[in-house]
Amino acid sequence: MSRKITGATLVAGVAGSPVRHSLSPIIHNAWIEAAGLDAVYAPFTPPAEGFRRFAEGLRGGAVRGLNVTVPFKEDALAVSDDLSERAAAAGAVNLLVFGEDGRIRGDNTDGVGLLGAFAAQAPGFDPAAGPVVIVGAGGAARGAAAAFVEAGAPEVRIVNRTVAKAELIAEALGPKVRTYALDAAADAFAGVSAVINATSAGLLDASLDLPLEATPPAAVVMDMTYKPLVTPLLARAKELDRRTVDGLEMLIRQAVPSFEAFFGRPVPTSMDVRALCLAAIGGQA
Ligand code: ATR
């Protein structure tokens, strides 16, 4: 990177642990450079028990804002003075903005990222057109369920190994959310317009054999994991001729409103950050 850091350089960043492999610095710094901004986006690794102290110290805007990733999303929710509606629905914060008034605003851009990825990679997909199924019941699954309820999905089906955790999401989000055990996945998959894997770390390997063939031919299959880019689930979906959406597109799309919140301007369209990210994760197409 050849750009200069000056006394006026704006700072934003990502906080996580570990954060070394985060693609967010690659994405945001590419946009900063393309937009010609005097700004920098840096990685931060606060100590395990020290996130709140770290974030409190940034009140007033010494750092414009932070993307927050594992394991600090709950701490980020707790430290927020104001919560956007979508962060409250998702029950998680992945974006903190430090206002000049000293307040900390918590937001969640994962839902925008998820629906944006569908719009980009499955053109014409309508989240309101039919039931969708989400596999997993952690924070990522709740965020996805909240986004689809908000987007008008007539029904959101949560399939999870531990049904009690799925039921917590249904309690939080209301009657459109229905829960299924993993061994009832074929029932859950019938008639859906989309399947979304929101289990942790791309665990949908051969050991978790999801009945994708029970979905209608027009169903779109999405995996939030992007290492590898084509996960075993997406590979099977392609074999079955289903349209697919990948987790890298979601990551890039969730970064867009973050950039706008940090720097008060739109993301430059001239920069293909997906190609940069693909190069960084090993060039899988
Ligand atoms: P996140 O915050 O990223 O969503 P999480 O809260 O740890 O992560 O949730 C992980 C999800 O992956 C859970 O739904 C978990 O199932 P349980 O609720 O039954 O624990 C699911 N998961 C993890 N490993 C799994 C596996 N081997 N088979 C099936 N589901 C798995």
PDB file of C-alpha atoms in Angstrom, residues 30-186:
ATOM      1  CA  ALA A  30      -9.244  -1.430  -1.115  1.00  0.00           C
ATOM      2  CA  TRP A  31     -12.388   0.710  -1.013  1.00  0.00           C
ATOM      3  CA  ILE A  32     -10.561   3.479   0.920  1.00  0.00           C
ATOM      4  CA  GLU A  33      -7.831   3.548  -1.701  1.00  0.00           C
ATOM      5  CA  ALA A  34     -10.251   3.487  -4.629  1.00  0.00           C
ATOM      6  CA  ALA A  35     -12.256   6.335  -3.060  1.00  0.00           C
ATOM      7  CA  GLY A  36      -9.089   8.366  -2.432  1.00  0.00           C
ATOM      8  CA  LEU A  37      -9.926   8.746   1.266  1.00  0.00           C
ATOM      9  CA  ASP A  38      -7.437   9.788   3.936  1.00  0.00           C
ATOM     10  CA  ALA A  39      -8.392   6.824   6.096  1.00  0.00           C
ATOM     11  CA  VAL A  40      -7.169   3.457   7.273  1.00  0.00           C
ATOM     12  CA  TYR A  41      -8.909   0.274   8.391  1.00  0.00           C
ATOM     13  CA  ALA A  42      -6.943  -1.679  10.993  1.00  0.00           C
ATOM     14  CA  PRO A  43      -7.259  -5.046  12.778  1.00  0.00           C
ATOM     15  CA  PHE A  44      -7.597  -5.021  16.581  1.00  0.00           C
ATOM     16  CA  THR A  45      -7.266  -7.946  18.974  1.00  0.00           C
ATOM     17  CA  PRO A  46      -8.495  -6.813  22.410  1.00  0.00           C
ATOM     18  CA  PRO A  47      -7.718  -9.192  25.291  1.00  0.00           C
ATOM     19  CA  ALA A  48     -10.338 -11.913  25.828  1.00  0.00           C
ATOM     20  CA  GLU A  49     -11.893 -10.223  28.869  1.00  0.00           C
ATOM     21  CA  GLY A  50     -11.076  -6.685  27.786  1.00  0.00           C
ATOM     22  CA  PHE A  51     -13.401  -5.867  24.898  1.00  0.00           C
ATOM     23  CA  ARG A  52     -15.698  -3.621  26.878  1.00  0.00           C
ATOM     24  CA  ARG A  53     -12.831  -1.561  28.269  1.00  0.00           C
ATOM     25  CA  PHE A  54     -11.369  -1.285  24.784  1.00  0.00           C
ATOM     26  CA  ALA A  55     -14.663  -0.121  23.253  1.00  0.00           C
ATOM     27  CA  GLU A  56     -15.384   2.284  26.138  1.00  0.00           C
ATOM     28  CA  GLY A  57     -12.017   3.915  25.458  1.00  0.00           C
ATOM     29  CA  LEU A  58     -13.066   4.739  21.919  1.00  0.00           C
ATOM     30  CA  ARG A  59     -16.097   6.805  22.930  1.00  0.00           C
ATOM     31  CA  GLY A  60     -16.140  10.137  21.143  1.00  0.00           C
ATOM     32  CA  GLY A  61     -14.819   8.867  17.846  1.00  0.00           C
ATOM     33  CA  ALA A  62     -11.027   8.454  18.183  1.00  0.00           C
ATOM     34  CA  VAL A  63     -11.819   5.443  16.034  1.00  0.00           C
ATOM     35  CA  ARG A  64     -14.858   6.030  13.801  1.00  0.00           C
ATOM     36  CA  GLY A  65     -16.213   2.543  14.189  1.00  0.00           C
ATOM     37  CA  LEU A  66     -15.519  -1.154  14.410  1.00  0.00           C
ATOM     38  CA  ASN A  67     -16.724  -4.282  12.775  1.00  0.00           C
ATOM     39  CA  VAL A  68     -16.976  -6.904  15.473  1.00  0.00           C
ATOM     40  CA  THR A  69     -16.440 -10.585  14.993  1.00  0.00           C
ATOM     41  CA  VAL A  70     -15.941 -13.749  17.063  1.00  0.00           C
ATOM     42  CA  PRO A  71     -15.834 -13.820  20.099  1.00  0.00           C
ATOM     43  CA  PHE A  72     -16.937 -10.234  20.827  1.00  0.00           C
ATOM     44  CA  LYS A  73     -20.413  -9.955  19.277  1.00  0.00           C
ATOM     45  CA  GLU A  74     -22.195 -10.331  22.626  1.00  0.00           C
ATOM     46  CA  ASP A  75     -19.859  -7.823  24.306  1.00  0.00           C
ATOM     47  CA  ALA A  76     -20.562  -5.441  21.416  1.00  0.00           C
ATOM     48  CA  LEU A  77     -24.294  -5.755  22.064  1.00  0.00           C
ATOM     49  CA  ALA A  78     -23.742  -5.068  25.767  1.00  0.00           C
ATOM     50  CA  VAL A  79     -21.582  -1.980  25.193  1.00  0.00           C
ATOM     51  CA  SER A  80     -24.042  -0.346  22.763  1.00  0.00           C
ATOM     52  CA  ASP A  81     -25.980   2.676  24.094  1.00  0.00           C
ATOM     53  CA  ASP A  82     -28.322   2.673  21.099  1.00  0.00           C
ATOM     54  CA  LEU A  83     -29.307  -0.375  19.119  1.00  0.00           C
ATOM     55  CA  SER A  84     -30.700  -0.370  15.598  1.00  0.00           C
ATOM     56  CA  GLU A  85     -33.929  -2.277  15.066  1.00  0.00           C
ATOM     57  CA  ARG A  86     -32.182  -4.891  12.959  1.00  0.00           C
ATOM     58  CA  ALA A  87     -29.490  -5.458  15.601  1.00  0.00           C
ATOM     59  CA  ALA A  88     -32.176  -5.908  18.257  1.00  0.00           C
ATOM     60  CA  ALA A  89     -34.021  -8.422  16.044  1.00  0.00           C
ATOM     61  CA  ALA A  90     -30.820 -10.304  15.245  1.00  0.00           C
ATOM     62  CA  GLY A  91     -29.815 -10.277  18.927  1.00  0.00           C
ATOM     63  CA  ALA A  92     -26.259  -9.491  17.821  1.00  0.00           C
ATOM     64  CA  VAL A  93     -24.072  -6.534  16.895  1.00  0.00           C
ATOM     65  CA  ASN A  94     -21.410  -6.731  14.177  1.00  0.00           C
ATOM     66  CA  LEU A  95     -20.944  -2.967  13.756  1.00  0.00           C
ATOM     67  CA  LEU A  96     -20.188  -0.320  16.378  1.00  0.00           C
ATOM     68  CA  VAL A  97     -20.175   3.349  15.453  1.00  0.00           C
ATOM     69  CA  PHE A  98     -18.584   5.819  17.889  1.00  0.00           C
ATOM     70  CA  GLY A  99     -20.471   9.098  17.696  1.00  0.00           C
ATOM     71  CA  GLU A 100     -18.848  12.459  18.411  1.00  0.00           C
ATOM     72  CA  ASP A 101     -21.468  12.866  21.151  1.00  0.00           C
ATOM     73  CA  GLY A 102     -19.816  10.002  23.025  1.00  0.00           C
ATOM     74  CA  ARG A 103     -22.542   7.474  22.349  1.00  0.00           C
ATOM     75  CA  ILE A 104     -21.910   4.001  20.978  1.00  0.00           C
ATOM     76  CA  ARG A 105     -24.374   2.850  18.337  1.00  0.00           C
ATOM     77  CA  GLY A 106     -24.751  -0.904  17.734  1.00  0.00           C
ATOM     78  CA  ASP A 107     -25.916  -2.174  14.378  1.00  0.00           C
ATOM     79  CA  ASN A 108     -26.064  -5.429  12.465  1.00  0.00           C
ATOM     80  CA  THR A 109     -25.360  -5.562   8.745  1.00  0.00           C
ATOM     81  CA  ASP A 110     -25.356  -9.354   8.335  1.00  0.00           C
ATOM     82  CA  GLY A 111     -28.991  -9.424   7.185  1.00  0.00           C
ATOM     83  CA  VAL A 112     -28.277  -6.837   4.495  1.00  0.00           C
ATOM     84  CA  GLY A 113     -25.252  -8.921   3.513  1.00  0.00           C
ATOM     85  CA  LEU A 114     -27.252 -12.128   3.300  1.00  0.00           C
ATOM     86  CA  LEU A 115     -30.076 -10.687   1.203  1.00  0.00           C
ATOM     87  CA  GLY A 116     -27.581  -8.739  -0.921  1.00  0.00           C
ATOM     88  CA  ALA A 117     -25.689 -11.947  -1.668  1.00  0.00           C
ATOM     89  CA  PHE A 118     -28.936 -13.600  -2.816  1.00  0.00           C
ATOM     90  CA  ALA A 119     -29.732 -10.607  -5.025  1.00  0.00           C
ATOM     91  CA  ALA A 120     -26.244 -10.734  -6.585  1.00  0.00           C
ATOM     92  CA  GLN A 121     -25.854 -14.465  -7.124  1.00  0.00           C
ATOM     93  CA  ALA A 122     -29.465 -15.648  -7.500  1.00  0.00           C
ATOM     94  CA  PRO A 123     -31.033 -12.815  -9.531  1.00  0.00           C
ATOM     95  CA  GLY A 124     -34.798 -12.735  -9.306  1.00  0.00           C
ATOM     96  CA  PHE A 125     -34.869 -14.579  -5.970  1.00  0.00           C
ATOM     97  CA  ASP A 126     -37.723 -13.168  -3.885  1.00  0.00           C
ATOM     98  CA  PRO A 127     -37.375 -13.694  -0.113  1.00  0.00           C
ATOM     99  CA  ALA A 128     -41.137 -13.223   0.254  1.00  0.00           C
ATOM    100  CA  ALA A 129     -42.049 -15.847  -2.357  1.00  0.00           C
ATOM    101  CA  GLY A 130     -41.955 -18.956  -0.182  1.00  0.00           C
ATOM    102  CA  PRO A 131     -40.731 -20.648   2.988  1.00  0.00           C
ATOM    103  CA  VAL A 132     -36.993 -20.698   3.656  1.00  0.00           C
ATOM    104  CA  VAL A 133     -35.035 -23.132   5.772  1.00  0.00           C
ATOM    105  CA  ILE A 134     -32.062 -22.229   7.945  1.00  0.00           C
ATOM    106  CA  VAL A 135     -29.782 -24.942   9.314  1.00  0.00           C
ATOM    107  CA  GLY A 136     -28.278 -24.032  12.687  1.00  0.00           C
ATOM    108  CA  ALA A 137     -29.559 -22.057  15.653  1.00  0.00           C
ATOM    109  CA  GLY A 138     -26.631 -19.931  16.839  1.00  0.00           C
ATOM    110  CA  GLY A 139     -26.190 -16.189  16.441  1.00  0.00           C
ATOM    111  CA  ALA A 140     -25.680 -16.396  12.686  1.00  0.00           C
ATOM    112  CA  ALA A 141     -28.889 -18.396  12.254  1.00  0.00           C
ATOM    113  CA  ARG A 142     -30.912 -15.963  14.365  1.00  0.00           C
ATOM    114  CA  GLY A 143     -29.639 -13.044  12.305  1.00  0.00           C
ATOM    115  CA  ALA A 144     -30.564 -14.818   9.077  1.00  0.00           C
ATOM    116  CA  ALA A 145     -34.017 -15.717  10.413  1.00  0.00           C
ATOM    117  CA  ALA A 146     -34.620 -12.104  11.486  1.00  0.00           C
ATOM    118  CA  ALA A 147     -33.599 -10.836   8.042  1.00  0.00           C
ATOM    119  CA  PHE A 148     -35.971 -13.191   6.223  1.00  0.00           C
ATOM    120  CA  VAL A 149     -38.890 -12.449   8.568  1.00  0.00           C
ATOM    121  CA  GLU A 150     -38.263  -8.732   7.992  1.00  0.00           C
ATOM    122  CA  ALA A 151     -38.068  -9.310   4.213  1.00  0.00           C
ATOM    123  CA  GLY A 152     -41.523 -10.895   4.238  1.00  0.00           C
ATOM    124  CA  ALA A 153     -40.788 -14.630   4.102  1.00  0.00           C
ATOM    125  CA  PRO A 154     -44.099 -16.395   4.783  1.00  0.00           C
ATOM    126  CA  GLU A 155     -42.330 -19.007   6.923  1.00  0.00           C
ATOM    127  CA  VAL A 156     -38.814 -19.499   8.292  1.00  0.00           C
ATOM    128  CA  ARG A 157     -37.950 -23.076   9.242  1.00  0.00           C
ATOM    129  CA  ILE A 158     -35.049 -23.640  11.623  1.00  0.00           C
ATOM    130  CA  VAL A 159     -33.456 -27.086  11.508  1.00  0.00           C
ATOM    131  CA  ASN A 160     -31.021 -27.756  14.334  1.00  0.00           C
ATOM    132  CA  ARG A 161     -29.304 -30.610  16.132  1.00  0.00           C
ATOM    133  CA  THR A 162     -30.505 -29.104  19.429  1.00  0.00           C
ATOM    134  CA  VAL A 163     -34.177 -28.228  18.906  1.00  0.00           C
ATOM    135  CA  ALA A 164     -34.380 -26.254  22.168  1.00  0.00           C
ATOM    136  CA  LYS A 165     -31.980 -23.680  20.694  1.00  0.00           C
ATOM    137  CA  ALA A 166     -34.124 -23.366  17.582  1.00  0.00           C
ATOM    138  CA  GLU A 167     -37.129 -22.784  19.822  1.00  0.00           C
ATOM    139  CA  LEU A 168     -35.383 -19.812  21.441  1.00  0.00           C
ATOM    140  CA  ILE A 169     -35.205 -18.178  18.007  1.00  0.00           C
ATOM    141  CA  ALA A 170     -38.883 -18.912  17.382  1.00  0.00           C
ATOM    142  CA  GLU A 171     -39.759 -17.330  20.736  1.00  0.00           C
ATOM    143  CA  ALA A 172     -37.754 -14.220  19.869  1.00  0.00           C
ATOM    144  CA  LEU A 173     -39.052 -13.775  16.322  1.00  0.00           C
ATOM    145  CA  GLY A 174     -42.652 -14.939  16.454  1.00  0.00           C
ATOM    146  CA  PRO A 175     -45.047 -17.341  14.773  1.00  0.00           C
ATOM    147  CA  LYS A 176     -43.516 -17.311  11.291  1.00  0.00           C
ATOM    148  CA  VAL A 177     -40.587 -19.284  12.662  1.00  0.00           C
ATOM    149  CA  ARG A 178     -41.025 -23.066  12.921  1.00  0.00           C
ATOM    150  CA  THR A 179     -38.528 -25.539  14.318  1.00  0.00           C
ATOM    151  CA  TYR A 180     -37.391 -28.988  13.168  1.00  0.00           C
ATOM    152  CA  ALA A 181     -34.975 -31.605  14.456  1.00  0.00           C
ATOM    153  CA  LEU A 182     -32.153 -32.636  12.123  1.00  0.00           C
ATOM    154  CA  ASP A 183     -33.770 -36.015  11.488  1.00  0.00           C
ATOM    155  CA  ALA A 184     -36.900 -34.198  10.239  1.00  0.00           C
ATOM    156  CA  ALA A 185     -34.898 -32.113   7.762  1.00  0.00           C
ATOM    157  CA  ALA A 186     -36.594 -33.722   4.740  1.00  0.00           C
TER     158      ALA A 186
END
